[in-house]
Short mmCIF file of C-alpha atoms and ligand atoms in Angstrom, two decimals:
data_model
loop_
_atom_site.label_atom_id
_atom_site.label_comp_id
_atom_site.label_asym_id
_atom_site.label_seq_id
_atom_site.Cartn_x
_atom_site.Cartn_y
_atom_site.Cartn_z
CA MET A 1 -0.68 -22.23 5.46
CA ASN A 2 -4.30 -21.00 5.58
CA ARG A 3 -5.81 -20.70 9.06
CA ASN A 4 -9.25 -22.44 8.99
CA ASN A 5 -11.34 -20.53 6.45
CA PHE A 6 -9.86 -17.24 7.28
CA ALA A 7 -8.33 -17.13 3.78
CA ALA A 8 -8.45 -15.10 0.60
CA GLU A 9 -6.27 -14.61 -2.39
CA ILE A 10 -6.69 -10.90 -2.61
CA ALA A 11 -5.84 -8.40 0.22
CA ILE A 12 -6.22 -4.65 0.32
CA ILE A 13 -3.91 -2.57 2.59
CA GLY A 14 -5.77 0.57 3.52
CA GLY A 15 -3.52 3.76 4.16
CA THR A 16 -4.45 7.24 5.37
CA GLY A 17 -8.27 7.77 4.94
CA LEU A 18 -9.06 4.02 4.19
CA TYR A 19 -9.99 2.12 7.19
CA GLN A 20 -12.83 -0.02 5.90
CA LEU A 21 -14.19 -1.24 2.52
CA ASP A 22 -17.67 0.02 1.38
CA GLY A 23 -20.05 -2.34 -0.20
CA PHE A 24 -18.17 -5.40 1.10
CA GLU A 25 -19.89 -7.88 3.41
CA ASN A 26 -17.67 -8.29 6.53
CA ILE A 27 -17.35 -11.89 7.50
CA GLU A 28 -14.85 -11.95 10.49
CA GLN A 29 -12.06 -10.00 12.19
CA ARG A 30 -9.08 -11.71 13.45
CA LYS A 31 -6.05 -10.63 15.44
CA LEU A 32 -2.98 -12.63 14.15
CA ILE A 33 0.49 -12.78 15.74
CA THR A 34 3.31 -13.65 13.46
CA ARG A 35 6.81 -14.60 14.08
CA TRP A 36 7.73 -11.04 13.19
CA GLY A 37 5.30 -9.54 15.66
CA GLU A 38 1.86 -8.06 15.52
CA PRO A 39 0.34 -6.69 12.35
CA SER A 40 -0.94 -3.03 12.48
CA SER A 41 -4.53 -4.02 12.98
CA GLU A 42 -6.81 -7.01 13.17
CA LEU A 43 -7.39 -8.54 9.72
CA THR A 44 -11.00 -8.31 8.37
CA LEU A 45 -12.16 -11.09 6.08
CA SER A 46 -14.85 -9.69 3.77
CA ARG A 47 -16.61 -10.72 0.65
CA PHE A 48 -17.60 -8.95 -2.43
CA ASN A 49 -19.97 -10.79 -4.72
CA ASN A 50 -18.92 -13.94 -2.95
CA SER A 51 -15.21 -13.37 -3.46
CA PRO A 52 -13.17 -13.29 -0.28
CA VAL A 53 -10.79 -10.39 0.39
CA ILE A 54 -8.71 -9.53 3.42
CA PHE A 55 -8.39 -5.98 4.63
CA LEU A 56 -5.67 -4.66 6.74
CA ALA A 57 -5.51 -1.00 8.11
CA ARG A 58 -1.66 -0.08 7.63
CA HIS A 59 -1.62 2.61 10.32
CA GLY A 60 -3.97 0.87 12.63
CA LEU A 61 -7.77 1.19 12.82
CA GLN A 62 -7.28 4.35 14.90
CA HIS A 63 -4.55 5.71 12.67
CA ASN A 64 -2.07 5.71 15.39
CA ILE A 65 1.01 4.02 13.82
CA PRO A 66 3.25 6.43 11.93
CA PRO A 67 4.89 5.22 8.76
CA HIS A 68 8.29 4.54 10.15
CA LYS A 69 6.78 2.45 12.96
CA VAL A 70 4.57 0.16 10.92
CA ASN A 71 5.61 -3.52 11.28
CA TYR A 72 5.66 -4.10 7.65
CA ARG A 73 7.15 -7.63 8.06
CA ALA A 74 4.23 -8.67 10.43
CA ASN A 75 1.66 -7.25 8.01
CA LEU A 76 2.87 -8.93 5.00
CA TRP A 77 3.56 -12.23 6.81
CA ALA A 78 0.01 -12.29 8.24
CA LEU A 79 -1.45 -11.84 4.84
CA LYS A 80 0.85 -14.63 3.40
CA GLU A 81 -0.40 -16.98 6.17
CA CYS A 82 -3.98 -16.30 5.10
CA GLY A 83 -3.20 -17.58 1.52
CA VAL A 84 -2.93 -14.06 -0.03
CA LYS A 85 -1.46 -13.96 -3.46
CA LYS A 86 -2.27 -10.38 -4.53
CA ILE A 87 -2.06 -7.17 -2.59
CA ILE A 88 -3.43 -3.84 -3.58
CA ALA A 89 -1.80 -1.22 -1.45
CA VAL A 90 -3.77 1.91 -1.17
CA ALA A 91 -1.78 5.13 -0.44
CA ALA A 92 -2.19 8.76 0.04
CA VAL A 93 0.58 10.63 -1.71
CA GLY A 94 2.05 14.01 -2.56
CA GLY A 95 2.26 15.06 -6.25
CA ILE A 96 5.56 16.35 -7.63
CA SER A 97 5.15 16.20 -11.50
CA ALA A 98 2.75 18.54 -13.22
CA LYS A 99 0.24 15.79 -14.11
CA MET A 100 0.20 14.45 -10.51
CA SER A 101 -2.26 17.09 -9.27
CA PRO A 102 -4.44 16.59 -6.17
CA GLU A 103 -7.37 14.09 -6.54
CA THR A 104 -5.51 12.21 -9.31
CA ILE A 105 -5.40 8.42 -8.85
CA VAL A 106 -2.13 7.00 -10.00
CA ILE A 107 -0.93 3.45 -10.37
CA PRO A 108 2.82 3.79 -10.19
CA ASP A 109 5.32 1.56 -12.04
CA GLN A 110 8.56 2.45 -10.44
CA LEU A 111 9.88 3.41 -7.02
CA ILE A 112 12.87 4.86 -5.29
CA ASP A 113 13.54 4.00 -1.56
CA TYR A 114 14.71 6.98 0.67
CA THR A 115 13.65 5.38 3.93
CA TYR A 116 16.06 4.22 6.52
CA GLY A 117 16.24 2.15 9.83
CA ARG A 118 13.10 0.12 8.95
CA LYS A 119 13.09 -3.60 9.32
CA HIS A 120 13.03 -4.07 5.61
CA THR A 121 13.75 -7.72 4.89
CA TYR A 122 12.98 -11.33 6.01
CA PHE A 123 16.43 -12.38 4.77
CA ALA A 124 18.66 -11.21 7.51
CA ASP A 125 19.15 -13.80 10.20
CA ASP A 126 19.63 -17.64 10.42
CA LEU A 127 20.11 -17.89 6.85
CA GLN A 128 21.25 -20.94 5.03
CA GLN A 129 21.96 -18.82 1.88
CA VAL A 130 22.01 -15.15 1.00
CA THR A 131 19.03 -14.09 -1.16
CA HIS A 132 18.83 -11.14 -3.49
CA ILE A 133 15.37 -10.82 -4.93
CA ASP A 134 14.97 -9.18 -8.48
CA PHE A 135 13.20 -5.86 -8.03
CA THR A 136 13.77 -4.28 -11.47
CA GLU A 137 9.99 -3.88 -11.74
CA PRO A 138 8.85 -3.39 -8.18
CA TYR A 139 5.19 -3.76 -8.91
CA SER A 140 3.42 -6.59 -10.58
CA ALA A 141 2.72 -5.95 -14.22
CA ARG A 142 -0.35 -8.16 -14.22
CA LEU A 143 -1.85 -6.72 -10.91
CA ARG A 144 -1.15 -3.18 -12.33
CA SER A 145 -3.03 -3.72 -15.52
CA GLN A 146 -5.97 -5.37 -13.61
CA LEU A 147 -6.06 -2.31 -11.50
CA LEU A 148 -5.92 0.07 -14.33
CA ALA A 149 -8.77 -1.74 -16.02
CA ALA A 150 -10.82 -1.13 -12.77
CA ALA A 151 -9.73 2.39 -12.28
CA GLU A 152 -11.14 4.70 -14.97
CA ASN A 153 -9.13 7.95 -15.49
CA ALA A 154 -6.26 6.70 -13.43
CA LEU A 155 -2.79 7.56 -14.51
CA ASP A 156 -0.75 4.64 -15.79
CA GLY A 157 2.80 4.82 -14.45
CA GLY A 158 4.89 7.19 -12.34
CA THR A 159 7.88 6.92 -10.00
CA TYR A 160 6.90 6.74 -6.29
CA ALA A 161 9.54 8.18 -3.86
CA ALA A 162 9.26 6.45 -0.48
CA THR A 163 10.48 8.93 2.18
CA GLN A 164 10.93 8.32 5.89
CA GLY A 165 8.43 10.73 7.46
CA PRO A 166 6.59 11.36 9.59
CA ARG A 167 7.36 15.05 8.73
CA LEU A 168 6.66 16.25 5.15
CA GLU A 169 9.59 17.29 3.08
CA THR A 170 11.36 20.54 2.52
CA ALA A 171 10.86 22.32 -0.75
CA ALA A 172 14.56 21.54 -1.58
CA GLU A 173 14.08 17.89 -0.83
CA VAL A 174 11.26 17.66 -3.27
CA LYS A 175 13.35 19.47 -5.78
CA LYS A 176 16.00 16.86 -5.46
CA LEU A 177 13.35 14.04 -5.57
CA LYS A 178 12.09 15.59 -8.85
CA GLN A 179 15.62 15.68 -10.33
CA ASP A 180 15.97 11.88 -9.25
CA GLY A 181 12.91 11.24 -11.44
CA ALA A 182 10.21 10.97 -8.76
CA ASP A 183 6.58 11.82 -9.69
CA ILE A 184 4.91 11.22 -6.30
CA ILE A 185 5.92 10.98 -2.76
CA GLY A 186 4.71 8.71 0.08
CA MET A 187 5.94 7.37 3.37
CA THR A 188 4.76 3.70 3.22
CA GLY A 189 5.63 2.28 -0.16
CA MET A 190 8.76 0.80 1.26
CA PRO A 191 9.58 -1.76 2.62
CA GLU A 192 6.05 -2.90 1.85
CA ALA A 193 6.61 -3.58 -1.90
CA SER A 194 9.93 -5.42 -1.55
CA LEU A 195 8.75 -7.61 1.39
CA ALA A 196 5.82 -8.68 -0.80
CA ARG A 197 8.33 -9.61 -3.44
CA GLU A 198 10.48 -11.54 -0.95
CA ILE A 199 7.50 -13.74 -0.07
CA ASP A 200 6.17 -13.96 -3.60
CA ILE A 201 3.12 -12.04 -3.31
CA GLU A 202 2.01 -9.92 -6.30
CA TYR A 203 1.92 -6.27 -5.13
CA ALA A 204 0.57 -2.93 -6.89
CA CYS A 205 -0.21 0.38 -5.55
CA CYS A 206 -3.26 2.51 -5.95
CA ALA A 207 -2.18 5.96 -4.99
CA LEU A 208 -4.36 9.05 -4.41
CA VAL A 209 -2.66 12.35 -4.72
CA VAL A 210 -3.90 14.37 -1.87
CA ASN A 211 -1.68 17.56 -1.94
CA TRP A 212 1.09 19.12 -4.14
CA ALA A 213 4.37 18.20 -2.60
CA ALA A 214 6.31 20.88 -0.78
CA GLY A 215 7.27 23.80 -3.09
CA CYS A 216 5.38 22.44 -6.01
CA ALA A 217 2.76 24.44 -7.95
CA GLY A 218 3.48 27.53 -5.91
CA THR A 219 2.65 25.97 -2.49
CA THR A 220 4.20 27.79 0.40
CA LYS A 221 2.70 25.67 3.13
CA ILE A 222 0.91 22.37 3.20
CA GLU A 223 -2.36 22.68 5.23
CA HIS A 224 -3.57 19.51 6.93
CA LYS A 225 -7.26 20.52 6.50
CA GLU A 226 -6.88 20.86 2.77
CA ILE A 227 -5.38 17.36 2.53
CA GLN A 228 -8.20 16.02 4.66
CA ALA A 229 -10.85 17.36 2.27
CA ILE A 230 -9.27 15.63 -0.67
CA VAL A 231 -8.61 12.31 1.26
CA ASP A 232 -12.28 12.29 2.16
CA LYS A 233 -13.52 12.85 -1.23
CA GLY A 234 -10.85 10.82 -3.15
CA MET A 235 -11.07 7.67 -0.98
CA LEU A 236 -14.67 7.32 -2.07
CA ARG A 237 -13.42 7.03 -5.61
CA VAL A 238 -10.72 4.68 -4.58
CA LYS A 239 -13.46 2.61 -2.84
CA SER A 240 -15.23 2.26 -6.07
CA VAL A 241 -12.15 1.26 -7.91
CA LEU A 242 -11.68 -1.49 -5.32
CA GLN A 243 -15.24 -2.65 -5.93
CA ASN A 244 -14.63 -2.71 -9.82
CA PHE A 245 -11.49 -4.62 -9.28
CA MET A 246 -13.39 -7.24 -7.17
CA GLN A 247 -16.12 -7.34 -9.76
CA HIS A 248 -13.64 -8.21 -12.53
CA ASN A 249 -11.28 -10.50 -10.48
CA GLN A 250 -13.26 -13.08 -8.80
CA ALA A 251 -11.52 -15.72 -6.70
CA GLY A 252 -9.73 -18.24 -8.80
CA SER A 253 -9.97 -16.18 -11.95
CA ASP A 254 -6.29 -15.44 -11.76
N1 HPA B 301 4.97 13.78 1.14
C1 HPA B 301 5.17 12.56 1.64
N2 HPA B 301 4.12 11.84 1.91
C2 HPA B 301 2.92 12.13 1.72
C3 HPA B 301 2.63 13.48 1.11
C4 HPA B 301 3.71 14.31 0.95
O1 HPA B 301 3.63 15.54 0.48
N3 HPA B 301 1.30 13.69 0.99
C5 HPA B 301 0.76 12.50 1.50
N4 HPA B 301 1.71 11.59 1.91
#
């Protein structure tokens, strides 16, 4: 399935604030077109200490694709075609529960899907048989623990609520999400995680909390410029987590 040397076992999907990897050697960029359409951006094949990794900017390199318009099926399929077996999905999220304060890095272990109308499965048309993937544990336990080993001070576990966006939530919506058991909120965690499972790619999320969710911790309004400052600072830490991860998980080490 690999396309002539443009291949890696590990991929990083960058979200808001992460459009390139620092300290990685970029080898080649390629525009792929899949049977599900075009991925959000060209794929970049990079190397860290000789280990290949593929990077994809989820919202496009100019950050012009909103969460509900991302072609998740094309993104994941393109990575699969490059031989990817593990995906680290980086996401900027809002914090709901008390320990999820801005600047915290969280490796969630559960999720709840509130999105709608997204093309969320590969198993819809021309089927020979109906498939229901197991999704009890939405994130790969092995990849999560590798990520936690690379991310000093990251919080281990939490429930990610995937909302539709692109608007932020009302305070009442966040109150309801909290009652449902959500700890953090983002707009891109689904269907990315379940599509990865459908095509048998290990998937884990590295979430950076960039604001208190609406109505939490006394917030009355969420200010974009405050989020931006935390994104800028926090993504530098996320980038070093990614470097640590690569350091400890060389190609083929499994
Ligand atoms: N809600 C949803 N998605 C987000 C938020 C939020 O508060 N912050 C960053 N992504």
